[in-house]
PDB file of C-alpha atoms in Angstrom:
ATOM      1  CA  VAL C  14      -6.372 -14.023  -4.965  1.00  0.00           C
ATOM      2  CA  GLN C  15      -3.077 -12.726  -6.648  1.00  0.00           C
ATOM      3  CA  LEU C  16      -1.837  -9.292  -6.094  1.00  0.00           C
ATOM      4  CA  GLN C  17       0.221  -7.271  -8.592  1.00  0.00           C
ATOM      5  CA  ALA C  18       1.731  -3.971  -7.329  1.00  0.00           C
ATOM      6  CA  SER C  19       2.937  -1.509  -9.988  1.00  0.00           C
ATOM      7  CA  GLY C  20       3.831   2.129 -10.490  1.00  0.00           C
ATOM      8  CA  GLY C  21       7.086   2.441  -8.667  1.00  0.00           C
ATOM      9  CA  GLY C  22       9.986   4.427 -10.098  1.00  0.00           C
ATOM     10  CA  LEU C  23      12.425   7.111  -9.590  1.00  0.00           C
ATOM     11  CA  VAL C  24      11.241  10.657  -8.472  1.00  0.00           C
ATOM     12  CA  GLN C  25      12.791  13.675  -7.064  1.00  0.00           C
ATOM     13  CA  ALA C  26      12.003  14.682  -3.356  1.00  0.00           C
ATOM     14  CA  GLY C  27       8.904  16.586  -3.077  1.00  0.00           C
ATOM     15  CA  GLY C  28       7.429  14.696  -6.252  1.00  0.00           C
ATOM     16  CA  SER C  29       4.507  12.206  -6.239  1.00  0.00           C
ATOM     17  CA  LEU C  30       3.768   8.816  -7.468  1.00  0.00           C
ATOM     18  CA  ARG C  31       0.676   6.635  -7.686  1.00  0.00           C
ATOM     19  CA  LEU C  32       1.125   2.886  -7.039  1.00  0.00           C
ATOM     20  CA  SER C  33      -1.576   0.385  -8.034  1.00  0.00           C
ATOM     21  CA  CYS C  34      -2.257  -2.951  -6.679  1.00  0.00           C
ATOM     22  CA  ALA C  35      -4.544  -5.131  -9.088  1.00  0.00           C
ATOM     23  CA  ALA C  36      -6.016  -8.291  -7.835  1.00  0.00           C
ATOM     24  CA  SER C  37      -6.772 -11.296  -9.923  1.00  0.00           C
ATOM     25  CA  GLY C  38      -9.657 -12.348  -7.758  1.00  0.00           C
ATOM     26  CA  CYS C  39     -12.728 -10.407  -6.309  1.00  0.00           C
ATOM     27  CA  ILE C  40     -11.483  -8.706  -3.141  1.00  0.00           C
ATOM     28  CA  SER C  41     -14.328  -6.013  -2.981  1.00  0.00           C
ATOM     29  CA  SER C  42     -16.550  -7.561  -0.209  1.00  0.00           C
ATOM     30  CA  ARG C  43     -14.116  -9.572   1.829  1.00  0.00           C
ATOM     31  CA  TYR C  44     -10.732  -8.077   1.980  1.00  0.00           C
ATOM     32  CA  ALA C  45      -8.893  -5.151   3.714  1.00  0.00           C
ATOM     33  CA  VAL C  46      -5.878  -4.029   1.793  1.00  0.00           C
ATOM     34  CA  GLY C  47      -2.777  -2.703   3.267  1.00  0.00           C
ATOM     35  CA  TRP C  48       0.478  -1.226   1.926  1.00  0.00           C
ATOM     36  CA  LEU C  49       3.742  -2.088   3.372  1.00  0.00           C
ATOM     37  CA  ARG C  50       7.397  -0.961   2.582  1.00  0.00           C
ATOM     38  CA  GLN C  51      10.806  -2.445   3.272  1.00  0.00           C
ATOM     39  CA  ALA C  52      13.938   0.072   2.868  1.00  0.00           C
ATOM     40  CA  PRO C  53      17.248  -1.376   2.172  1.00  0.00           C
ATOM     41  CA  GLY C  54      18.777  -2.949   5.395  1.00  0.00           C
ATOM     42  CA  LYS C  55      15.604  -2.061   7.486  1.00  0.00           C
ATOM     43  CA  GLU C  56      12.671  -4.092   8.491  1.00  0.00           C
ATOM     44  CA  ARG C  57       9.158  -4.178   6.807  1.00  0.00           C
ATOM     45  CA  GLU C  58       7.093  -1.105   7.896  1.00  0.00           C
ATOM     46  CA  TRP C  59       3.401  -1.006   7.764  1.00  0.00           C
ATOM     47  CA  VAL C  60       2.227   2.254   5.804  1.00  0.00           C
ATOM     48  CA  GLY C  61      -1.506   2.159   5.820  1.00  0.00           C
ATOM     49  CA  THR C  62      -4.849   0.243   5.186  1.00  0.00           C
ATOM     50  CA  ILE C  63      -8.085   0.567   3.802  1.00  0.00           C
ATOM     51  CA  ASN C  64     -11.200  -1.436   4.709  1.00  0.00           C
ATOM     52  CA  TRP C  65     -13.025  -3.495   2.400  1.00  0.00           C
ATOM     53  CA  SER C  66     -15.304  -0.914   1.262  1.00  0.00           C
ATOM     54  CA  GLY C  67     -13.122   1.858   1.013  1.00  0.00           C
ATOM     55  CA  SER C  68     -14.872   3.992   3.670  1.00  0.00           C
ATOM     56  CA  SER C  69     -12.086   3.740   6.180  1.00  0.00           C
ATOM     57  CA  THR C  70      -8.401   4.289   5.905  1.00  0.00           C
ATOM     58  CA  ILE C  71      -5.658   4.409   8.615  1.00  0.00           C
ATOM     59  CA  TYR C  72      -2.013   5.507   8.113  1.00  0.00           C
ATOM     60  CA  ALA C  73       1.243   5.317   9.811  1.00  0.00           C
ATOM     61  CA  ASP C  74       2.449   8.548  11.346  1.00  0.00           C
ATOM     62  CA  SER C  75       5.464   8.748   9.155  1.00  0.00           C
ATOM     63  CA  VAL C  76       3.212   9.183   5.972  1.00  0.00           C
ATOM     64  CA  LYS C  77      -0.015  10.617   7.506  1.00  0.00           C
ATOM     65  CA  GLY C  78      -1.011  13.538   5.387  1.00  0.00           C
ATOM     66  CA  ARG C  79       1.088  12.828   2.424  1.00  0.00           C
ATOM     67  CA  PHE C  80       0.030   9.369   1.396  1.00  0.00           C
ATOM     68  CA  THR C  81      -3.672   8.417   0.507  1.00  0.00           C
ATOM     69  CA  ILE C  82      -5.047   4.829   0.000  1.00  0.00           C
ATOM     70  CA  SER C  83      -8.105   4.461  -2.180  1.00  0.00           C
ATOM     71  CA  ARG C  84      -9.650   1.565  -3.946  1.00  0.00           C
ATOM     72  CA  ASP C  85     -11.961   0.900  -7.024  1.00  0.00           C
ATOM     73  CA  ASN C  86     -13.632  -2.391  -6.212  1.00  0.00           C
ATOM     74  CA  SER C  87     -15.205  -2.500  -9.699  1.00  0.00           C
ATOM     75  CA  LYS C  88     -11.643  -2.904 -10.922  1.00  0.00           C
ATOM     76  CA  ASN C  89     -10.328  -4.948  -7.942  1.00  0.00           C
ATOM     77  CA  THR C  90      -7.692  -2.486  -7.670  1.00  0.00           C
ATOM     78  CA  VAL C  91      -6.346  -0.491  -4.733  1.00  0.00           C
ATOM     79  CA  TYR C  92      -4.107   2.707  -5.119  1.00  0.00           C
ATOM     80  CA  LEU C  93      -1.542   4.463  -2.932  1.00  0.00           C
ATOM     81  CA  GLN C  94      -1.066   8.007  -3.917  1.00  0.00           C
ATOM     82  CA  MET C  95       2.294   9.479  -2.449  1.00  0.00           C
ATOM     83  CA  ASN C  96       2.871  13.070  -2.444  1.00  0.00           C
ATOM     84  CA  SER C  97       5.527  15.338  -0.895  1.00  0.00           C
ATOM     85  CA  LEU C  98       7.966  12.268  -1.287  1.00  0.00           C
ATOM     86  CA  LYS C  99      11.087  12.330   0.960  1.00  0.00           C
ATOM     87  CA  PRO C 100      14.245  10.206   0.420  1.00  0.00           C
ATOM     88  CA  GLU C 101      13.523   8.235   3.449  1.00  0.00           C
ATOM     89  CA  ASP C 102      10.358   7.036   1.598  1.00  0.00           C
ATOM     90  CA  THR C 103      12.715   5.045  -0.733  1.00  0.00           C
ATOM     91  CA  ALA C 104      11.763   1.435  -0.444  1.00  0.00           C
ATOM     92  CA  VAL C 105      10.145  -1.493  -2.058  1.00  0.00           C
ATOM     93  CA  TYR C 106       6.304  -1.103  -1.689  1.00  0.00           C
ATOM     94  CA  TYR C 107       4.153  -4.092  -1.193  1.00  0.00           C
ATOM     95  CA  CYS C 108       0.294  -4.508  -1.181  1.00  0.00           C
ATOM     96  CA  ALA C 109      -1.302  -7.234   0.679  1.00  0.00           C
ATOM     97  CA  ALA C 110      -4.846  -8.506   1.396  1.00  0.00           C
ATOM     98  CA  LYS C 111      -6.474  -9.803   4.473  1.00  0.00           C
ATOM     99  CA  ASN C 112      -9.714 -11.544   4.855  1.00  0.00           C
ATOM    100  CA  ALA C 113     -11.209  -9.170   7.092  1.00  0.00           C
ATOM    101  CA  GLY C 114     -13.313  -5.911   7.109  1.00  0.00           C
ATOM    102  CA  GLN C 115     -10.283  -3.966   8.241  1.00  0.00           C
ATOM    103  CA  TYR C 116      -6.893  -4.833   9.359  1.00  0.00           C
ATOM    104  CA  ILE C 117      -3.630  -3.290  10.869  1.00  0.00           C
ATOM    105  CA  GLY C 118      -0.545  -5.492  11.104  1.00  0.00           C
ATOM    106  CA  TYR C 119       1.725  -7.752   9.079  1.00  0.00           C
ATOM    107  CA  ASP C 120      -0.136 -11.195   9.137  1.00  0.00           C
ATOM    108  CA  TYR C 121      -1.805 -10.745   5.765  1.00  0.00           C
ATOM    109  CA  ASP C 122      -3.364 -13.653   3.689  1.00  0.00           C
ATOM    110  CA  TYR C 123      -1.922 -12.409   0.276  1.00  0.00           C
ATOM    111  CA  TRP C 124       1.120 -10.438  -0.741  1.00  0.00           C
ATOM    112  CA  GLY C 125       1.885  -8.732  -4.018  1.00  0.00           C
ATOM    113  CA  GLN C 126       5.469  -9.008  -5.407  1.00  0.00           C
ATOM    114  CA  GLY C 127       6.604  -5.336  -4.613  1.00  0.00           C
ATOM    115  CA  THR C 128       7.346  -2.316  -6.524  1.00  0.00           C
ATOM    116  CA  LEU C 129      10.522  -0.194  -6.087  1.00  0.00           C
ATOM    117  CA  VAL C 130      10.074   3.538  -5.209  1.00  0.00           C
ATOM    118  CA  THR C 131      13.337   5.634  -5.187  1.00  0.00           C
ATOM    119  CA  VAL C 132      13.113   9.318  -3.986  1.00  0.00           C
ATOM    120  CA  SER C 133      16.318  11.233  -5.089  1.00  0.00           C
ATOM    121  CA  SER C 134      17.296  14.245  -2.850  1.00  0.00           C
TER     122      SER C 134
END
């Protein structure tokens, strides 16, 4: 499985972006997918995760109510919709897949290359 994250860019505070994570292999029936981010000079932070079917999502408190993860298994793609963006959301965002129904953590099996999100004040 290879993951390709895209959709990052520059946005003003209060704006929205949607990130995509496209998988080269089939991830629909076996993999939970998470989003993580790393801001300059900071450690990687777990953002949220979606289970293999898309029926369950879990979010970090820092993004709860603003970010939404969804997936389209027919397209092998997972999305991160980010609304009400804040300057502190500036980071490189990574998607990652775990061979599990659902997963919270940092020990993923596969990682995407990351996409930069910059939120200006």
